[in-house]
Coordinates of C-alpha atoms in Angstrom, one line a residue:
M1188 CA 29.7 -134.7 73.9
I1189 CA 31.5 -137.1 71.5
Q1190 CA 31.0 -140.8 71.8
A1191 CA 32.5 -143.9 70.2
I1192 CA 29.9 -146.7 70.0
N1193 CA 31.1 -150.2 69.4
V1194 CA 33.9 -148.8 67.2
G1195 CA 36.3 -151.3 65.6
L1196 CA 39.2 -150.8 63.2
Q1197 CA 41.2 -153.3 61.3
F1198 CA 44.4 -152.0 59.8
G1199 CA 46.7 -154.0 57.6
G1200 CA 45.2 -157.3 58.8
R1201 CA 45.6 -156.2 62.4
T1202 CA 42.8 -155.3 64.8
L1203 CA 43.6 -152.0 66.5
F1204 CA 40.2 -151.6 68.2
D1205 CA 37.3 -153.9 68.8
H1206 CA 34.0 -152.9 70.6
A1207 CA 35.4 -149.6 71.7
D1208 CA 32.6 -147.9 73.7
I1209 CA 33.6 -144.7 75.3
T1210 CA 32.0 -141.3 76.0
F1211 CA 33.8 -138.0 76.3
T1212 CA 31.8 -135.2 78.0
R1213 CA 32.0 -131.4 78.2
G1214 CA 34.2 -129.8 80.7
N1215 CA 36.7 -132.6 80.9
C1216 CA 40.1 -133.2 79.4
Y1217 CA 41.0 -136.7 78.4
G1218 CA 44.6 -137.9 78.0
L1219 CA 44.9 -140.7 75.5
I1220 CA 47.8 -143.0 76.3
G1221 CA 49.2 -146.3 75.0
A1222 CA 52.3 -147.9 73.6
N1223 CA 53.7 -146.8 70.2
G1224 CA 51.5 -148.4 67.6
A1225 CA 48.5 -148.9 69.9
G1226 CA 46.4 -146.6 67.8
K1227 CA 46.2 -143.3 69.8
S1228 CA 46.6 -141.0 66.8
T1229 CA 44.4 -143.3 64.6
F1230 CA 41.6 -143.1 67.2
L1231 CA 41.7 -139.3 67.1
K1232 CA 41.4 -139.5 63.3
I1233 CA 38.4 -141.8 63.6
L1234 CA 36.8 -139.3 66.1
S1235 CA 37.5 -136.4 63.7
G1236 CA 36.2 -138.3 60.6
E1237 CA 39.5 -138.3 58.8
I1238 CA 39.5 -142.2 59.0
E1239 CA 36.4 -144.3 58.7
Q1240 CA 36.1 -147.1 61.3
T1241 CA 35.6 -150.7 60.2
K1242 CA 32.5 -151.0 62.4
G1243 CA 30.5 -149.0 64.9
E1244 CA 29.8 -145.3 64.9
V1245 CA 30.9 -141.9 66.3
F1246 CA 28.2 -139.7 67.7
I1247 CA 28.6 -135.9 68.2
T1248 CA 26.0 -133.8 70.0
P1249 CA 24.1 -132.0 67.2
G1250 CA 25.3 -128.4 66.7
E1251 CA 28.6 -128.8 68.5
R1252 CA 31.7 -127.7 66.6
L1253 CA 34.7 -130.0 66.5
S1254 CA 38.3 -128.6 66.0
V1255 CA 41.4 -130.6 65.3
L1256 CA 45.1 -129.6 65.6
Q1257 CA 46.4 -129.9 62.1
Q1258 CA 49.6 -131.9 61.6
D1259 CA 50.5 -130.7 58.0
H1260 CA 52.7 -127.7 58.7
F1261 CA 52.6 -126.7 55.0
A1262 CA 48.8 -126.9 54.4
F1263 CA 48.3 -123.2 54.8
D1264 CA 51.5 -121.8 53.3
D1265 CA 49.7 -119.5 50.9
C1266 CA 47.4 -118.1 53.7
G1267 CA 48.1 -115.1 55.9
V1268 CA 48.7 -115.8 59.6
I1269 CA 45.5 -114.3 60.9
R1270 CA 43.4 -116.0 58.2
T1271 CA 45.0 -119.3 59.1
V1272 CA 43.9 -118.9 62.7
L1273 CA 40.4 -117.8 61.6
L1274 CA 40.1 -121.0 59.5
G1275 CA 39.7 -122.8 62.8
N1276 CA 36.1 -121.9 62.3
K1277 CA 35.4 -122.4 58.6
T1278 CA 31.8 -121.4 58.9
L1279 CA 32.8 -118.0 60.1
V1280 CA 35.4 -117.6 57.4
N1281 CA 32.9 -118.6 54.8
I1282 CA 30.5 -115.9 56.0
M1283 CA 33.3 -113.3 55.9
D1284 CA 34.2 -114.3 52.3
Q1285 CA 30.6 -114.1 51.2
K1286 CA 30.2 -110.7 52.8
E1287 CA 33.3 -109.4 51.1
E1288 CA 32.2 -110.8 47.7
L1289 CA 28.7 -109.2 48.0
Y1290 CA 30.1 -105.8 49.1
A1291 CA 32.5 -105.8 46.2
K1292 CA 29.7 -106.1 43.6
E1293 CA 29.2 -103.0 41.4
E1294 CA 25.5 -103.7 41.0
F1295 CA 23.8 -104.4 44.3
T1296 CA 20.3 -106.1 43.9
E1297 CA 17.5 -106.4 46.4
A1298 CA 18.3 -110.1 46.8
D1299 CA 21.9 -109.2 47.6
G1300 CA 20.7 -106.8 50.3
M1301 CA 18.6 -109.5 51.9
R1302 CA 21.5 -112.0 51.8
I1303 CA 23.8 -109.4 53.3
S1304 CA 21.4 -108.8 56.1
E1305 CA 21.2 -112.5 56.9
L1306 CA 25.0 -112.9 56.8
E1307 CA 25.5 -109.8 59.1
E1308 CA 23.0 -111.2 61.6
T1309 CA 24.7 -114.6 61.7
F1310 CA 28.2 -112.9 61.7
A1311 CA 27.2 -110.9 64.8
E1312 CA 25.8 -114.0 66.6
M1313 CA 29.1 -115.7 66.0
D1314 CA 30.9 -112.8 67.5
G1315 CA 32.6 -112.2 64.2
W1316 CA 33.5 -108.5 64.9
S1317 CA 36.0 -109.6 67.5
A1318 CA 37.3 -112.6 65.6
E1319 CA 40.5 -111.0 64.4
S1320 CA 41.4 -109.5 67.7
D1321 CA 40.7 -112.9 69.4
A1322 CA 43.1 -114.5 66.9
E1323 CA 45.7 -111.9 67.7
I1324 CA 45.3 -112.6 71.5
L1325 CA 45.8 -116.3 70.9
L1326 CA 48.9 -115.7 68.7
N1327 CA 50.5 -113.3 71.2
G1328 CA 49.7 -115.7 74.1
L1329 CA 51.6 -118.5 72.2
G1330 CA 54.6 -116.2 71.5
V1331 CA 53.7 -115.3 67.8
T1332 CA 54.1 -111.5 68.2
N1333 CA 52.5 -108.7 66.1
E1334 CA 55.3 -108.5 63.6
Y1335 CA 54.3 -111.9 62.2
H1336 CA 50.6 -111.4 62.0
E1337 CA 50.5 -109.9 58.5
R1338 CA 52.9 -112.4 57.0
L1339 CA 52.1 -115.5 54.9
M1340 CA 52.5 -118.8 56.7
K1341 CA 55.3 -119.9 54.2
D1342 CA 57.4 -117.0 55.5
L1343 CA 57.3 -118.2 59.1
P1344 CA 60.0 -120.4 60.7
G1345 CA 58.8 -123.9 61.6
T1346 CA 58.5 -123.3 65.3
L1347 CA 56.1 -120.4 64.7
K1348 CA 54.0 -122.3 62.2
V1349 CA 53.3 -124.9 64.9
K1350 CA 52.1 -122.2 67.2
V1351 CA 49.8 -120.7 64.5
L1352 CA 48.2 -124.1 63.9
L1353 CA 47.7 -124.5 67.6
A1354 CA 46.0 -121.1 67.7
Q1355 CA 43.8 -122.2 64.8
A1356 CA 42.7 -125.3 66.8
L1357 CA 41.9 -123.2 69.9
F1358 CA 40.2 -120.4 68.0
G1359 CA 36.6 -119.6 69.0
N1360 CA 36.6 -122.0 71.9
P1361 CA 35.4 -125.1 70.0
D1362 CA 32.9 -127.5 71.7
I1363 CA 35.2 -130.5 71.0
L1364 CA 39.0 -130.2 70.7
L1365 CA 41.2 -133.0 69.4
M1366 CA 45.0 -132.5 69.7
D1367 CA 47.8 -134.9 68.8
E1368 CA 51.1 -133.9 70.5
P1369 CA 50.3 -130.2 71.0
T1370 CA 53.4 -129.5 73.0
N1371 CA 55.9 -130.7 70.3
H1372 CA 58.3 -127.9 69.4
L1373 CA 56.7 -125.5 71.9
D1374 CA 58.9 -123.6 74.4
V1375 CA 58.3 -123.7 78.1
E1376 CA 56.3 -120.5 78.3
A1377 CA 54.1 -121.5 75.3
I1378 CA 53.3 -124.8 77.0
H1379 CA 52.5 -123.0 80.3
W1380 CA 50.2 -120.7 78.4
L1381 CA 48.5 -123.7 76.8
E1382 CA 48.0 -125.4 80.1
E1383 CA 46.4 -122.3 81.6
F1384 CA 44.1 -121.9 78.5
L1385 CA 42.9 -125.5 78.7
L1386 CA 42.2 -125.3 82.4
E1387 CA 39.8 -122.5 81.7
L1388 CA 38.2 -124.0 78.6
E1389 CA 34.7 -125.4 79.1
S1390 CA 34.9 -127.9 76.2
T1391 CA 35.5 -131.6 75.6
V1392 CA 39.2 -131.9 75.1
I1393 CA 41.0 -135.1 74.0
V1394 CA 44.8 -135.1 73.7
V1395 CA 47.6 -137.4 72.8
S1396 CA 50.9 -136.4 74.4
H1397 CA 54.3 -137.8 75.5
D1398 CA 54.7 -134.9 77.9
R1399 CA 53.8 -136.3 81.3
H1400 CA 53.8 -132.9 83.1
F1401 CA 51.4 -131.6 80.5
L1402 CA 49.1 -134.6 81.0
N1403 CA 49.3 -134.2 84.7
Q1404 CA 48.4 -130.5 84.5
V1405 CA 45.4 -130.6 82.2
C1406 CA 43.8 -134.0 82.3
T1407 CA 40.8 -134.9 84.4
H1408 CA 40.7 -138.4 82.9
T1409 CA 43.1 -140.9 81.4
V1410 CA 42.2 -143.3 78.6
D1411 CA 44.6 -146.2 78.3
I1412 CA 44.7 -148.2 75.1
D1413 CA 46.2 -151.5 76.1
F1414 CA 45.3 -155.2 76.3
G1415 CA 43.3 -154.8 73.0
K1416 CA 40.8 -152.4 74.7
M1417 CA 40.3 -148.9 76.0
T1418 CA 39.9 -148.3 79.7
M1419 CA 39.1 -144.9 81.2
Y1420 CA 40.5 -143.8 84.6
M1421 CA 39.4 -140.7 86.5
G1422 CA 42.6 -138.8 87.2
N1423 CA 45.8 -137.6 85.4
Y1424 CA 48.8 -139.6 84.2
D1425 CA 50.5 -139.9 87.6
F1426 CA 47.3 -141.3 89.1
W1427 CA 46.9 -143.8 86.2
Y1428 CA 50.5 -144.9 86.6
S1429 CA 50.3 -145.4 90.4
Y1430 CA 47.0 -147.1 90.2
T1431 CA 47.9 -149.6 87.5
Q1432 CA 51.3 -150.4 89.1
I1433 CA 49.5 -151.1 92.4
A1434 CA 46.8 -153.2 90.7
Q1435 CA 49.3 -155.3 88.8
R1436 CA 51.4 -155.8 91.9
Q1437 CA 48.3 -156.9 93.9
L1438 CA 47.3 -159.3 91.1
R1439 CA 50.8 -160.9 91.1
E1440 CA 50.7 -161.3 94.9
Q1441 CA 47.2 -162.7 94.8
N1442 CA 48.3 -165.2 92.1
K1443 CA 51.4 -166.1 94.1
K1444 CA 49.4 -166.9 97.2
A1445 CA 46.8 -168.9 95.1
E1446 CA 49.6 -170.9 93.5
Q1447 CA 51.2 -171.7 96.9
K1448 CA 47.8 -172.7 98.3
I1449 CA 47.2 -175.0 95.2
K1450 CA 50.5 -176.7 95.8
E1451 CA 49.7 -177.3 99.5
L1452 CA 46.2 -178.7 98.7
Q1453 CA 47.6 -180.9 95.9
E1454 CA 50.3 -182.3 98.2
F1455 CA 47.7 -183.1 100.9
I1456 CA 45.4 -184.8 98.4
R1457 CA 48.3 -186.8 97.0
R1458 CA 49.4 -188.0 100.4
F1459 CA 46.0 -188.7 102.0
S1460 CA 43.4 -189.5 99.3
A1461 CA 44.0 -193.2 99.8
N1462 CA 44.0 -192.9 103.6
A1463 CA 40.6 -193.9 105.0
S1464 CA 40.9 -191.8 108.1
K1465 CA 41.8 -188.7 106.0
S1466 CA 39.6 -189.3 103.0
K1467 CA 36.9 -186.8 104.1
Q1468 CA 39.6 -184.1 104.6
A1469 CA 41.1 -184.9 101.2
T1470 CA 37.6 -184.7 99.5
S1471 CA 37.1 -181.3 101.3
R1472 CA 40.4 -180.0 100.0
K1473 CA 39.5 -181.1 96.5
K1474 CA 36.5 -178.8 96.6
L1475 CA 38.7 -176.0 97.9
L1476 CA 41.1 -176.7 95.1
D1477 CA 38.4 -176.5 92.5
N1478 CA 37.4 -173.1 93.7
L1479 CA 40.9 -171.6 93.6
V1480 CA 41.6 -169.5 90.5
V1481 CA 44.9 -168.1 89.2
E1482 CA 43.9 -165.0 87.3
D1483 CA 45.4 -164.6 83.8
M1484 CA 47.8 -161.7 83.5
P1485 CA 46.8 -160.0 80.3
V1486 CA 49.6 -159.4 77.8
S1487 CA 50.3 -155.7 77.6
T1488 CA 51.3 -153.9 74.4
R1489 CA 53.2 -151.5 76.7
R1490 CA 56.9 -152.4 77.2
F1491 CA 59.2 -150.7 79.6
P1492 CA 62.9 -151.0 78.7
Y1493 CA 65.4 -151.6 81.5
I1494 CA 67.7 -148.6 81.8
A1495 CA 70.4 -148.5 84.4
F1496 CA 73.8 -146.8 84.4
T1497 CA 76.6 -148.3 86.5
P1498 CA 79.9 -146.4 86.9
D1499 CA 83.1 -148.5 86.9
R1500 CA 84.5 -146.2 89.6
A1501 CA 83.4 -143.3 91.8
V1502 CA 84.5 -139.7 91.0
G1503 CA 87.2 -138.2 93.2
N1504 CA 87.1 -134.7 94.6
E1505 CA 86.7 -132.9 91.3
L1506 CA 84.2 -133.4 88.5
L1507 CA 84.2 -130.4 86.1
T1508 CA 85.4 -126.8 86.0
V1509 CA 84.5 -124.4 83.2
A1510 CA 86.1 -120.9 83.0
D1511 CA 85.3 -117.9 80.7
L1512 CA 84.0 -120.1 77.9
C1513 CA 83.1 -118.3 74.7
V1514 CA 81.7 -119.9 71.6
K1515 CA 80.6 -118.2 68.4
N1516 CA 78.3 -119.5 65.6
G1517 CA 79.4 -117.4 62.7
D1518 CA 79.0 -113.8 64.0
R1519 CA 76.6 -114.8 66.7
V1520 CA 77.8 -115.4 70.3
V1521 CA 76.1 -118.5 71.6
L1522 CA 78.2 -118.9 74.8
D1523 CA 79.5 -115.7 76.5
K1524 CA 82.1 -116.0 79.3
L1525 CA 80.5 -119.0 80.8
S1526 CA 82.0 -120.1 84.1
F1527 CA 80.8 -122.8 86.6
T1528 CA 82.0 -125.7 88.7
I1529 CA 80.2 -129.0 88.9
L1530 CA 80.8 -131.0 92.0
P1531 CA 80.9 -134.8 92.2
R1532 CA 77.4 -136.5 92.1
E1533 CA 75.6 -133.3 91.1
K1534 CA 72.7 -133.5 88.7
V1535 CA 72.5 -130.3 86.6
A1536 CA 70.0 -129.2 84.0
F1537 CA 71.2 -126.7 81.4
V1538 CA 68.3 -124.6 80.2
G1539 CA 67.7 -121.6 77.9
T1540 CA 65.8 -120.6 74.9
D1541 CA 68.7 -121.3 72.5
A1542 CA 69.1 -125.0 71.7
V1543 CA 72.3 -124.2 69.7
A1544 CA 73.9 -122.8 72.8
K1545 CA 73.2 -125.9 74.9
T1546 CA 74.4 -128.3 72.2
A1547 CA 77.6 -126.1 71.7
L1548 CA 78.3 -126.4 75.4
F1549 CA 78.0 -130.2 75.4
R1550 CA 80.2 -130.5 72.3
V1551 CA 82.9 -128.3 73.9
L1552 CA 82.7 -130.4 77.1
M1553 CA 83.2 -133.6 75.1
G1554 CA 86.1 -132.1 73.0
E1555 CA 84.1 -132.2 69.7
L1556 CA 84.1 -128.4 69.4
E1557 CA 87.0 -126.0 70.0
P1558 CA 85.8 -122.9 72.0
D1559 CA 86.8 -119.4 70.8
S1560 CA 88.2 -118.8 74.3
G1561 CA 88.0 -120.2 77.8
T1562 CA 89.0 -123.5 79.4
V1563 CA 87.3 -126.9 80.3
K1564 CA 88.9 -129.1 83.0
W1565 CA 87.5 -132.5 83.9
G1566 CA 88.6 -134.2 87.1
V1567 CA 91.4 -136.8 86.6
T1568 CA 89.2 -139.6 87.8
T1569 CA 86.3 -138.9 85.5
S1570 CA 85.2 -140.7 82.4
Q1571 CA 82.4 -139.3 80.3
A1572 CA 79.5 -140.8 78.2
Y1573 CA 77.7 -138.5 75.8
F1574 CA 74.2 -138.6 74.3
P1575 CA 74.2 -136.0 71.4
S1576 CA 71.0 -134.4 70.2
D1577 CA 71.9 -135.4 66.7
N1578 CA 72.9 -139.1 66.4
A1579 CA 72.8 -139.4 62.6
A1580 CA 76.6 -140.0 62.3
F1581 CA 76.2 -143.3 64.4
F1582 CA 73.5 -144.7 62.1
D1583 CA 73.1 -143.2 58.6
G1584 CA 74.4 -145.6 56.1
V1585 CA 75.8 -148.0 58.7
E1586 CA 75.4 -151.6 57.5
D1587 CA 76.2 -153.2 60.9
S1588 CA 73.6 -155.4 62.5
L1589 CA 72.6 -154.2 65.9
I1590 CA 74.8 -157.0 67.4
D1591 CA 77.8 -155.8 65.5
W1592 CA 76.9 -152.1 66.3
V1593 CA 77.0 -152.9 70.1
R1594 CA 80.3 -154.8 69.7
R1595 CA 81.8 -151.7 67.9
Y1596 CA 81.1 -149.5 71.0
S1597 CA 81.8 -152.0 73.8
N1598 CA 84.1 -154.7 74.9
L1599 CA 81.5 -157.4 74.5
I1600 CA 82.5 -160.4 72.3
F1601 CA 80.0 -163.2 72.8
E1602 CA 76.7 -162.9 71.0
T1603 CA 74.6 -164.1 74.0
D1604 CA 76.0 -161.2 76.1
V1605 CA 75.2 -158.7 73.3
R1606 CA 71.7 -160.0 72.9
G1607 CA 71.2 -159.7 76.7
W1608 CA 71.9 -156.0 76.5
L1609 CA 69.8 -155.6 73.4
G1610 CA 66.9 -157.4 75.1
R1611 CA 67.0 -154.9 78.0
L1612 CA 66.3 -152.1 75.5
L1613 CA 63.5 -154.2 73.7
F1614 CA 65.5 -155.5 70.8
G1615 CA 64.7 -159.1 71.1
G1616 CA 64.9 -162.1 68.7
D1617 CA 65.3 -161.3 65.0
E1618 CA 65.3 -157.5 65.8
A1619 CA 69.0 -157.9 66.9
M1620 CA 69.9 -158.7 63.3
K1621 CA 68.3 -155.4 61.9
K1622 CA 70.8 -153.1 60.2
A1623 CA 71.6 -149.9 62.2
K1624 CA 70.7 -147.7 59.2
V1625 CA 67.0 -148.7 59.2
L1626 CA 66.2 -147.8 62.8
S1627 CA 63.5 -145.4 63.7
G1628 CA 64.2 -142.3 65.8
G1629 CA 63.1 -144.0 69.0
E1630 CA 65.1 -147.1 68.3
R1631 CA 68.2 -145.0 67.6
V1632 CA 67.8 -143.4 71.0
R1633 CA 67.6 -146.7 72.7
M1634 CA 70.7 -148.0 71.0
M1635 CA 72.6 -144.8 72.1
L1636 CA 71.4 -145.6 75.7
I1637 CA 72.9 -149.1 75.4
K1638 CA 76.2 -147.5 74.3
M1639 CA 76.1 -145.2 77.4
M1640 CA 75.1 -148.0 79.8
L1641 CA 78.1 -150.2 78.6
S1642 CA 80.6 -147.3 78.9
G1643 CA 80.9 -147.5 82.7
A1644 CA 81.3 -143.7 82.8
N1645 CA 81.0 -141.8 86.0
A1646 CA 79.8 -138.6 84.3
L1647 CA 76.8 -138.6 81.9
L1648 CA 76.1 -135.8 79.4
L1649 CA 72.7 -136.0 77.7
D1650 CA 71.5 -133.4 75.1
E1651 CA 67.7 -133.8 74.7
P1652 CA 67.6 -137.6 75.3
T1653 CA 63.8 -137.8 75.5
N1654 CA 63.2 -136.8 71.9
H1655 CA 61.6 -139.6 69.9
L1656 CA 61.0 -141.7 73.0
D1657 CA 57.6 -143.1 74.0
L1658 CA 56.2 -142.5 77.5
E1659 CA 57.4 -145.9 78.7
S1660 CA 61.0 -145.3 77.6
I1661 CA 61.0 -141.8 79.0
Q1662 CA 59.7 -143.2 82.4
S1663 CA 62.5 -145.8 82.4
L1664 CA 65.2 -143.3 81.5
N1665 CA 63.9 -140.9 84.1
E1666 CA 64.1 -143.5 86.8
G1667 CA 67.5 -144.8 85.6
L1668 CA 69.0 -141.3 85.9
Q1669 CA 67.5 -140.7 89.3
R1670 CA 69.1 -143.9 90.5
Y1671 CA 72.5 -143.1 88.9
P1672 CA 75.0 -142.4 91.8
E1673 CA 77.3 -140.0 89.9
G1674 CA 77.2 -136.7 88.0
V1675 CA 74.6 -136.0 85.3
L1676 CA 74.7 -132.9 83.0
F1677 CA 71.7 -132.7 80.7
S1678 CA 69.2 -130.7 78.7
S1679 CA 65.6 -131.6 78.0
H1680 CA 62.3 -130.0 77.0
D1681 CA 60.4 -132.6 79.1
H1682 CA 59.3 -130.7 82.2
Q1683 CA 58.8 -133.6 84.5
F1684 CA 62.1 -135.2 83.4
V1685 CA 64.0 -132.0 84.4
Q1686 CA 61.9 -131.5 87.6
T1687 CA 62.5 -135.0 88.9
I1688 CA 66.2 -135.3 88.1
A1689 CA 67.9 -131.9 88.4
E1690 CA 69.0 -130.4 91.7
R1691 CA 70.7 -127.4 90.1
I1692 CA 69.7 -125.2 87.1
I1693 CA 72.1 -123.4 84.8
D1694 CA 70.7 -121.1 82.1
V1695 CA 73.4 -120.7 79.4
T1696 CA 71.6 -118.0 77.3
P1697 CA 73.9 -115.0 76.8
G1698 CA 72.8 -112.1 78.8
C1699 CA 70.5 -114.3 81.0
W1700 CA 73.1 -116.0 83.1
Y1701 CA 71.6 -118.0 85.9
D1702 CA 73.1 -120.7 88.2
K1703 CA 71.3 -121.9 91.3
K1704 CA 70.7 -125.1 93.4
I1705 CA 67.0 -125.1 92.9
S1706 CA 64.2 -127.3 91.4
Y1707 CA 63.0 -126.6 87.9
D1708 CA 59.5 -125.6 89.0
E1709 CA 61.1 -123.1 91.4
Y1710 CA 63.3 -121.7 88.6
L1711 CA 60.4 -121.2 86.3
E1712 CA 58.4 -119.5 89.0
E1713 CA 61.3 -117.2 89.7
M1714 CA 61.6 -116.3 86.0
R1715 CA 57.9 -115.5 85.7
E1716 CA 58.2 -113.3 88.8
R1717 CA 61.1 -111.5 87.2
E1718 CA 59.1 -110.8 84.0
K1719 CA 56.2 -109.4 86.1
A1720 CA 58.5 -107.0 88.0

């Protein structure tokens, strides 16, 4: 068990938490959610002891081992891969190092023998003899194959470093596990493996993630940081979202009825308080009025942008035809004889293990990249809007204010109109005067979405649009694309995003060609069945 007791934290003159009392118990997985800046990652650091709270205390059941997913991908560069995983249990590694040092001594004293005996006993109790094989099992499960196990961490690509650090956090089944964005940079199969692992883990797990599907799969409870406090809900992310939406709607309806009743009572009292025959009724209504309460709607730190795409015209009979498309990246073939036809109003997810292949396809479709061979034919009535995975060219070094940036990519002239659009994507007031070059990753994404919304296009192409977005923005974009009446071609690592939008899946990986009208979950199940066969 790990418990926050009356925990408070002031950071830069701002109170992030005050009187946080919350208990996390064994056998449960808690999803920690909240708006960007609400303090989710900071709270994890308080629980782990990395940051000291302003007041209150953190209590951990004596004897329980706490493990944290490390965020510094370079911290273990001089360590071997297996040793990095074993460092998930520093006590065990310390015993191993002491044993090795003692066994290496040329002169072995009686005291050394006694110490070795003690260490060997503790080592056996900690299941040390199977530690390295357990580390290898974790690594292989996450897709770090045997060929990498004897290498130094600095010799691994970044995507594999992430997996090794995740294996480190999971090593030895810790009693308490804290993870901040564990699915970042993981492929679909690694995420699936992690979900299955956590479902079997009898520990206390606390996780921060923007991956809604992951939260839905593993979380037994949801802890929402909002309204200046922490509230725990029993259930996963979808349960929390549905429950809070219903609760807020009920409170609004309750207040609306109360306000209407107040007006009616006030009107009656105004009309008849001076009327002798009606004075008793007026007095009675005054008592009723005194008892009526309009509940305060707390101000949430969570903000949902308004995202809606409206095409200027409908697509005709043809949307897109691609025939025998080939693209090379140096000597490597990234697209090999790719052919497909997209019908009007289809929503298609392009998947595959190679992000370069998907990006190359979108760039070819938009005319930014010349294919080595093959043809692309858009319908004559189509117009396209494109969300690139790399938007640096639109912002790096750009001195425009956000108002001028929107004007550059639209027909809007009047500042009030521009500000209206910026406000929909949460750029209100003075934020509209910020320079484009200083925007954060999430802010850049929202600006690119404004550009797309203003285009009036009837075919949308989006390459990893959920990167850098918070849960609220992902939810809004998800719903906006579901409502969009025309064709959508997109790629995303967000499982729920793909599952709820796509009605057709195309895998563009060379040698793994797949094209089927099927849901994403059905596609993944089909792929797993193929691997088993």
